[in-house]
JSON list of C-alpha atoms in Angstrom, two decimals:
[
{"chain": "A", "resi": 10, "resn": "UNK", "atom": "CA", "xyz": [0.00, 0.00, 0.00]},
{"chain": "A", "resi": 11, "resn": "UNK", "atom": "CA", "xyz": [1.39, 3.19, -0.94]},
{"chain": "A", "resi": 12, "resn": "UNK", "atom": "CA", "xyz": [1.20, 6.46, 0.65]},
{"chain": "A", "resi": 13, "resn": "UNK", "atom": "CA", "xyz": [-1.07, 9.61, -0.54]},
{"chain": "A", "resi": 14, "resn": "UNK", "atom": "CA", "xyz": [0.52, 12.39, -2.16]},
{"chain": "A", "resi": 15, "resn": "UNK", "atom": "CA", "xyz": [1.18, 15.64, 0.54]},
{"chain": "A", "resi": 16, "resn": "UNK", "atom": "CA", "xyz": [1.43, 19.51, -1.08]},
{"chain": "A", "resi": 17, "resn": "UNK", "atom": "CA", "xyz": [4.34, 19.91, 0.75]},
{"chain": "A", "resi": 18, "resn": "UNK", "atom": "CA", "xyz": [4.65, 21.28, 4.35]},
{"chain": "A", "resi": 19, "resn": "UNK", "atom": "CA", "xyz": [1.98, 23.74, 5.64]},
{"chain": "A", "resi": 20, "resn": "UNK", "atom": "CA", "xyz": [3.77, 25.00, 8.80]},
{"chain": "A", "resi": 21, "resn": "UNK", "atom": "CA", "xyz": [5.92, 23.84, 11.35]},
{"chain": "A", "resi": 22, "resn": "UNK", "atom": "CA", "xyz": [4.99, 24.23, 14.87]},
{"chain": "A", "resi": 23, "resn": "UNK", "atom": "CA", "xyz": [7.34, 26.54, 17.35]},
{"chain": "A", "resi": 24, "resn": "UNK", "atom": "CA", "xyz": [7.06, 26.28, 21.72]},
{"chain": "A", "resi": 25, "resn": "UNK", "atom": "CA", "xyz": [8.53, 29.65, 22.63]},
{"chain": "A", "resi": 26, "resn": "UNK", "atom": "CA", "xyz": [8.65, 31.51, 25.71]},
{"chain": "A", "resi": 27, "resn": "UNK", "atom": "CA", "xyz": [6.85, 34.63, 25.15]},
{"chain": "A", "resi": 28, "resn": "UNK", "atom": "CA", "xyz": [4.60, 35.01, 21.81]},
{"chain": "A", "resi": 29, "resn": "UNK", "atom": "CA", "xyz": [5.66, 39.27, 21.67]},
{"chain": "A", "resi": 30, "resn": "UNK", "atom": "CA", "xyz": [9.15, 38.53, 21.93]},
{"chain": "A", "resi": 31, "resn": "UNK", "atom": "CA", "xyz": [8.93, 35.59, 19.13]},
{"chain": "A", "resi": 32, "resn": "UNK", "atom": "CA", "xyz": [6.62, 37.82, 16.88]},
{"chain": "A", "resi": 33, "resn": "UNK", "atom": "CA", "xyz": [9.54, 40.27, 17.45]},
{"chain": "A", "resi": 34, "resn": "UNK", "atom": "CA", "xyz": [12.33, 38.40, 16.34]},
{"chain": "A", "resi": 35, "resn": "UNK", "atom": "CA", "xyz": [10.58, 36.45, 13.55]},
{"chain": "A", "resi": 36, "resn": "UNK", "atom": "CA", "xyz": [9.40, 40.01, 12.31]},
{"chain": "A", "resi": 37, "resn": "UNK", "atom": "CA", "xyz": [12.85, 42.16, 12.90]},
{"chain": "A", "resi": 38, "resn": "UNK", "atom": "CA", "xyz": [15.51, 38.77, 12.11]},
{"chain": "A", "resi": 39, "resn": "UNK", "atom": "CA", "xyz": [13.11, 36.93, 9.38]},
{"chain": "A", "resi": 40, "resn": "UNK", "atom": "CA", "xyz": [11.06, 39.58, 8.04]},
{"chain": "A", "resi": 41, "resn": "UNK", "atom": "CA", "xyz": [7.72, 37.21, 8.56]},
{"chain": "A", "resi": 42, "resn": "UNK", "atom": "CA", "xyz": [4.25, 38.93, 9.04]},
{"chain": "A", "resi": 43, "resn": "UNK", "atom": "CA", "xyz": [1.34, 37.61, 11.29]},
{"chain": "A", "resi": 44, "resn": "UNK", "atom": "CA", "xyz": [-1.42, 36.00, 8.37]},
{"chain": "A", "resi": 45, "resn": "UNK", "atom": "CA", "xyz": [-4.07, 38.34, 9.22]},
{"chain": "A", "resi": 46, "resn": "UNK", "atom": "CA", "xyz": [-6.65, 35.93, 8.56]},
{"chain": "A", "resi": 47, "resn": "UNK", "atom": "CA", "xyz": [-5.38, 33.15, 11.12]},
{"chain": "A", "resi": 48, "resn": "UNK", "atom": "CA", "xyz": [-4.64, 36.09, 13.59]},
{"chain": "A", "resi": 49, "resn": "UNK", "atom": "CA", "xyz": [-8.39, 35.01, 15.43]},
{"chain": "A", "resi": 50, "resn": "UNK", "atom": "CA", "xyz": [-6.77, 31.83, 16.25]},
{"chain": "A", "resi": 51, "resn": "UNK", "atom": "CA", "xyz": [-4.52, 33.76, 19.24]},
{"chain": "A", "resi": 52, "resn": "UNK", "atom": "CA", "xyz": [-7.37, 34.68, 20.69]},
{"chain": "A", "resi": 53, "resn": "UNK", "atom": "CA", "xyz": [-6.08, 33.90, 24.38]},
{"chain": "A", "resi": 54, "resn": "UNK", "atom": "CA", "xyz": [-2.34, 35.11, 23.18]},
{"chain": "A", "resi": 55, "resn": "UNK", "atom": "CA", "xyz": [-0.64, 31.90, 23.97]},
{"chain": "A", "resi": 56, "resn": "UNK", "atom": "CA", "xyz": [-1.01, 30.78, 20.23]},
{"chain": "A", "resi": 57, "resn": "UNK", "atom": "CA", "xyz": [-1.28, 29.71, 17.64]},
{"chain": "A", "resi": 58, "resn": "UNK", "atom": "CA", "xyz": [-0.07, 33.10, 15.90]},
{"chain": "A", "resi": 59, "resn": "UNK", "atom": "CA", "xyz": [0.30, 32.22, 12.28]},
{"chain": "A", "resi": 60, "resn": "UNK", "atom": "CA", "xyz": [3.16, 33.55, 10.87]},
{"chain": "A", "resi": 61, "resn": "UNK", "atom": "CA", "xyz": [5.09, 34.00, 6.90]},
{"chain": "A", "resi": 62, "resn": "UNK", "atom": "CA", "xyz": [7.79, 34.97, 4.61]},
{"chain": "A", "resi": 63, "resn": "UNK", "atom": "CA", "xyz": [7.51, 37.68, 2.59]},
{"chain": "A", "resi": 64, "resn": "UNK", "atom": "CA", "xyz": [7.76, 35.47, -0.27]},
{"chain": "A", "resi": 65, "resn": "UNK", "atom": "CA", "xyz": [4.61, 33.30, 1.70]},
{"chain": "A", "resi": 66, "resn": "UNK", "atom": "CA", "xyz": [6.28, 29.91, 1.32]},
{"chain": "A", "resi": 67, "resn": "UNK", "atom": "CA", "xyz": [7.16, 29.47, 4.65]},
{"chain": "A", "resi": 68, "resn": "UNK", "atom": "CA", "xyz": [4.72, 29.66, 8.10]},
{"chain": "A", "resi": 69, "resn": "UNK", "atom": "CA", "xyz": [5.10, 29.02, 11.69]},
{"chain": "A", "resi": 70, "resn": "UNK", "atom": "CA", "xyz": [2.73, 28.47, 14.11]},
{"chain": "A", "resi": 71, "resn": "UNK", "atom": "CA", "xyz": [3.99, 29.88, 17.72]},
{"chain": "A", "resi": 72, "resn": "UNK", "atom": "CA", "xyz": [2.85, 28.53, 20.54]},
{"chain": "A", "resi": 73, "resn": "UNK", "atom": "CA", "xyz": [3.73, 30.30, 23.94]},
{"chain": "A", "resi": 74, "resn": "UNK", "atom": "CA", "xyz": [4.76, 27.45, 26.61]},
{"chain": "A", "resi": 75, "resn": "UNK", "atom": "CA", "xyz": [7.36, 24.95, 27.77]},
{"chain": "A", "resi": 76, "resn": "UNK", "atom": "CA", "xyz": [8.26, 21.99, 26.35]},
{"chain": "A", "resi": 77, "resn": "UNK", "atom": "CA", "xyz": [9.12, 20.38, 22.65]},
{"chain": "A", "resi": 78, "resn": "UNK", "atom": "CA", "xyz": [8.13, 21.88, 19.84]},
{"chain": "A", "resi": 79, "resn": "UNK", "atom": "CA", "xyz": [4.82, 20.22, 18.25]},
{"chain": "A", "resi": 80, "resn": "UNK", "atom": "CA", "xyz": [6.12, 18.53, 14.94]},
{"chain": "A", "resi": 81, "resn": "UNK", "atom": "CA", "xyz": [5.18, 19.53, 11.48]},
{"chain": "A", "resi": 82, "resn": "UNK", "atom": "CA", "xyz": [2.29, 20.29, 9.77]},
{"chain": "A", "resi": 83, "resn": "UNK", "atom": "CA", "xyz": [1.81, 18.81, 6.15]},
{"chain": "A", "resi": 84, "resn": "UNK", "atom": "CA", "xyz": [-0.16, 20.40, 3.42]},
{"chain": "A", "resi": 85, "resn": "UNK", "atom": "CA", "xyz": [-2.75, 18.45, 1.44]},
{"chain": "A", "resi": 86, "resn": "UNK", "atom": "CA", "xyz": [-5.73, 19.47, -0.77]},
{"chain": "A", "resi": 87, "resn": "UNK", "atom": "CA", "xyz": [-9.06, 18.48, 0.40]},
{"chain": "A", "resi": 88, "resn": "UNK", "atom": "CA", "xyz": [-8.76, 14.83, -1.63]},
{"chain": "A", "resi": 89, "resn": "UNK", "atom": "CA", "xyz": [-5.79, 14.39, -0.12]},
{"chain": "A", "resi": 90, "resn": "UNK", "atom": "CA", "xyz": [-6.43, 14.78, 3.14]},
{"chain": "A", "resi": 91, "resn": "UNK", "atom": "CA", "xyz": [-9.51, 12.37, 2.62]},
{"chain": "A", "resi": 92, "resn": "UNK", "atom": "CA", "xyz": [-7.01, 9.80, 1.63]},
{"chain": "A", "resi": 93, "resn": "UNK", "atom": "CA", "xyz": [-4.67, 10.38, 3.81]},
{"chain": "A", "resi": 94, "resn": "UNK", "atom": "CA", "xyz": [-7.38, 9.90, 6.56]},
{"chain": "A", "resi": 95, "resn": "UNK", "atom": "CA", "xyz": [-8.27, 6.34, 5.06]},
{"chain": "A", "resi": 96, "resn": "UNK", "atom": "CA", "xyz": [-4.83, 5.32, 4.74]},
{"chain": "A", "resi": 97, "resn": "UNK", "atom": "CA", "xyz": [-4.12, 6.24, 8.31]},
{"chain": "A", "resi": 98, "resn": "UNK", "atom": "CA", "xyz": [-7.15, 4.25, 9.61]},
{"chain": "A", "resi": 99, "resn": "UNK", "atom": "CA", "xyz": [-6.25, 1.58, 7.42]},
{"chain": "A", "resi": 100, "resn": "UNK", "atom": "CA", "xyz": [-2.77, 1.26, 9.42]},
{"chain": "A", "resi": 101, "resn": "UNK", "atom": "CA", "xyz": [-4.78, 1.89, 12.64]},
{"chain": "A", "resi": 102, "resn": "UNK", "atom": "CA", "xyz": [-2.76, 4.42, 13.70]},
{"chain": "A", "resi": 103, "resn": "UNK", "atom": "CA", "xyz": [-4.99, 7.08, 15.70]},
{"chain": "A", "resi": 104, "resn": "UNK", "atom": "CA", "xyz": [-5.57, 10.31, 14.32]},
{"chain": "A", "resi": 105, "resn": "UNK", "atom": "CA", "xyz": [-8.11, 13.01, 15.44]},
{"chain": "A", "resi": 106, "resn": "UNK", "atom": "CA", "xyz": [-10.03, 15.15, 13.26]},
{"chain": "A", "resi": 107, "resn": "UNK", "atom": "CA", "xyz": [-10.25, 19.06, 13.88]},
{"chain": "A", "resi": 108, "resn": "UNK", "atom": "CA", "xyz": [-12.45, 21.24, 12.06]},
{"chain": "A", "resi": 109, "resn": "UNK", "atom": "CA", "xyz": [-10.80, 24.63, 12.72]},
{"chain": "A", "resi": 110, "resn": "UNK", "atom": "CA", "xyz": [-13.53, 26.97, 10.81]},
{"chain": "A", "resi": 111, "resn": "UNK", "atom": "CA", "xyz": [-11.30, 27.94, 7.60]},
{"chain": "A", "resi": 112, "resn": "UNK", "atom": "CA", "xyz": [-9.11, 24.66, 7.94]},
{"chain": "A", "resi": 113, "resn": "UNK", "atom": "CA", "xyz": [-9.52, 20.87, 8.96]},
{"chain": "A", "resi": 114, "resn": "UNK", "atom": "CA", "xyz": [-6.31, 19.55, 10.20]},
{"chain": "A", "resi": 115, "resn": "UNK", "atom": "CA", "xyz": [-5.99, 15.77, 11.33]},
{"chain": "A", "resi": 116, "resn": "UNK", "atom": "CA", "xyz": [-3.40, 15.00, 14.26]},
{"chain": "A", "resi": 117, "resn": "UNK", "atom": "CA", "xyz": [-1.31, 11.76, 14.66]},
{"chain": "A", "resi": 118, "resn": "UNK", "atom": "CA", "xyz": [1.38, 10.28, 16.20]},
{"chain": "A", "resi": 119, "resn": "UNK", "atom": "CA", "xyz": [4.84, 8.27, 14.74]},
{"chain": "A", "resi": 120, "resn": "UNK", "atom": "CA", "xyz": [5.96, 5.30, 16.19]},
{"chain": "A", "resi": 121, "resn": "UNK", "atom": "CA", "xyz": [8.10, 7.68, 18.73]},
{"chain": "A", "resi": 122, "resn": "UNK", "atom": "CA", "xyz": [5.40, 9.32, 20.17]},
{"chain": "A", "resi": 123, "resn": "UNK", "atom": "CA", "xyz": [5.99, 12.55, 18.22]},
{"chain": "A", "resi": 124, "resn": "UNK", "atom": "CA", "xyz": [3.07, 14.90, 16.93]},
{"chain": "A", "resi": 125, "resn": "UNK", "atom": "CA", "xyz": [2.61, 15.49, 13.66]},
{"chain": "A", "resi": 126, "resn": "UNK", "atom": "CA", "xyz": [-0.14, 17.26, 11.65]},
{"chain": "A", "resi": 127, "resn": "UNK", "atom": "CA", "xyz": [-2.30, 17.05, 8.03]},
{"chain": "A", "resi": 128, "resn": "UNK", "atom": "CA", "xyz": [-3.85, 20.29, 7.29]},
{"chain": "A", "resi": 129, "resn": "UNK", "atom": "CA", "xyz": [-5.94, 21.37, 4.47]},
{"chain": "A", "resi": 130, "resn": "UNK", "atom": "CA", "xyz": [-7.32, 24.80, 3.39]},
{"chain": "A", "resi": 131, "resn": "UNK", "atom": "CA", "xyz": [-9.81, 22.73, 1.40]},
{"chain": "A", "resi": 132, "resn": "UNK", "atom": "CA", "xyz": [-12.29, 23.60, 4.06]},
{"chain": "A", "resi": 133, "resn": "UNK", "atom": "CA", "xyz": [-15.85, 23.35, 2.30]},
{"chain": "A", "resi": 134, "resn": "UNK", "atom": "CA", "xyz": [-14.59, 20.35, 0.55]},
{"chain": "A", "resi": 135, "resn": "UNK", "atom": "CA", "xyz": [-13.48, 18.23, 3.46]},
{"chain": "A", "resi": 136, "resn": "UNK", "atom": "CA", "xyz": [-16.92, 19.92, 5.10]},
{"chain": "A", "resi": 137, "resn": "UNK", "atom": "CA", "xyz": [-18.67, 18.14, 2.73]},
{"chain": "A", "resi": 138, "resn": "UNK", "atom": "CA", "xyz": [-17.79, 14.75, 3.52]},
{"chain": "A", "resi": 139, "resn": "UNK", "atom": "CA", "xyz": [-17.17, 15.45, 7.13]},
{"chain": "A", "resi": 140, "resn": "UNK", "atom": "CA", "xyz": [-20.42, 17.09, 8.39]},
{"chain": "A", "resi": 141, "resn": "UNK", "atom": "CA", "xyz": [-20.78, 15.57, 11.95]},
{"chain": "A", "resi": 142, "resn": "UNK", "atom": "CA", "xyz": [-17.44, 17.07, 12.75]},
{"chain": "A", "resi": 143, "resn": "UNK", "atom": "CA", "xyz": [-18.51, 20.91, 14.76]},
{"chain": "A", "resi": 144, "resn": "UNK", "atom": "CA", "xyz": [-16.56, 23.57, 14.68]},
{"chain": "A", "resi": 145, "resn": "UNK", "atom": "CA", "xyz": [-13.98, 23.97, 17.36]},
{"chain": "A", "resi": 146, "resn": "UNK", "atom": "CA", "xyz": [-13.98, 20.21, 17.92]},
{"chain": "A", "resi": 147, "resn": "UNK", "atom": "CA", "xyz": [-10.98, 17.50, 18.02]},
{"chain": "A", "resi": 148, "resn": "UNK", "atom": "CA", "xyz": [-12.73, 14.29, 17.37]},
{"chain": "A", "resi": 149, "resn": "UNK", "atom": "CA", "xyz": [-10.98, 10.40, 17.47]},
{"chain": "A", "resi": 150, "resn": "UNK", "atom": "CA", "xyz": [-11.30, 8.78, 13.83]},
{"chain": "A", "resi": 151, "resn": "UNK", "atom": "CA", "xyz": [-9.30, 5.44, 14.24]},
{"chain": "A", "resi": 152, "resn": "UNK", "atom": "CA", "xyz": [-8.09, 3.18, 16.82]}
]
């Protein structure tokens, strides 16, 4: 069995110690920009703040707290990510479903316990097939 096709890598996920600082140095060092339309996500302003490149190839997702860093977030178009859901469940590996209002992101685990991430900006298609999943909510697919 072979695996889906990804669109590449849609962010990486950054622990830091204090989101203004990060923004900071990501802004002044990097020249990234907050993506204005992912800005509602930091609504508590521990994260996520979405940031990007000028060129906007490259985001981060910053996350204010201790610990490892999160693990990487693919990119996949909406049949993608469908596929990449069955072929997960077919290897029973667990991943949980998140409908995040403008993307649906699915989260698993490799074999060393590290978090990774499928995301898709597909929204309304994945929406489609995924009704039952509310918005806001992390729900368990597979076993």
């Amino acid at each position: 069995m072979s695996a889906p096709l990804l669109s590449g890598i849609d962010h990486c996920h950054l622990n830091v110690d204090c989101i203004n600082d990060a923004l900071d140095w990501y802004q002044n060092v990097l020249g990234f920009k907050v993506v204005e339309e992912l800005a509602f996500w930091n609504e508590n302003g521990k994260g996520p703040l979405t940031l990007e490149d000028h060129n906007k190839t490259t985001r981060l997702a910053l996350f204010e707290g201790d610990g490892d860093s999160k693990g990487i977030a693919f990119a996949a178009t909406g049949e993608q990510f469908v596929m990449w859901l069955q072929h997960l469940e077919q290897l029973k590996i667990k991943t949980v479903l998140a409908d995040h209002g403008v993307t649906f992101s699915m989260y698993f685990k490799d074999d060393s316990n590290n978090s990774h991430e499928i995301t898709s900006h597909d929204y309304k298609y994945i929406k489609r097939i995924y009704k039952n999943v509310e918005l806001g909510s992390h729900t368990a697919k597979a076993n």
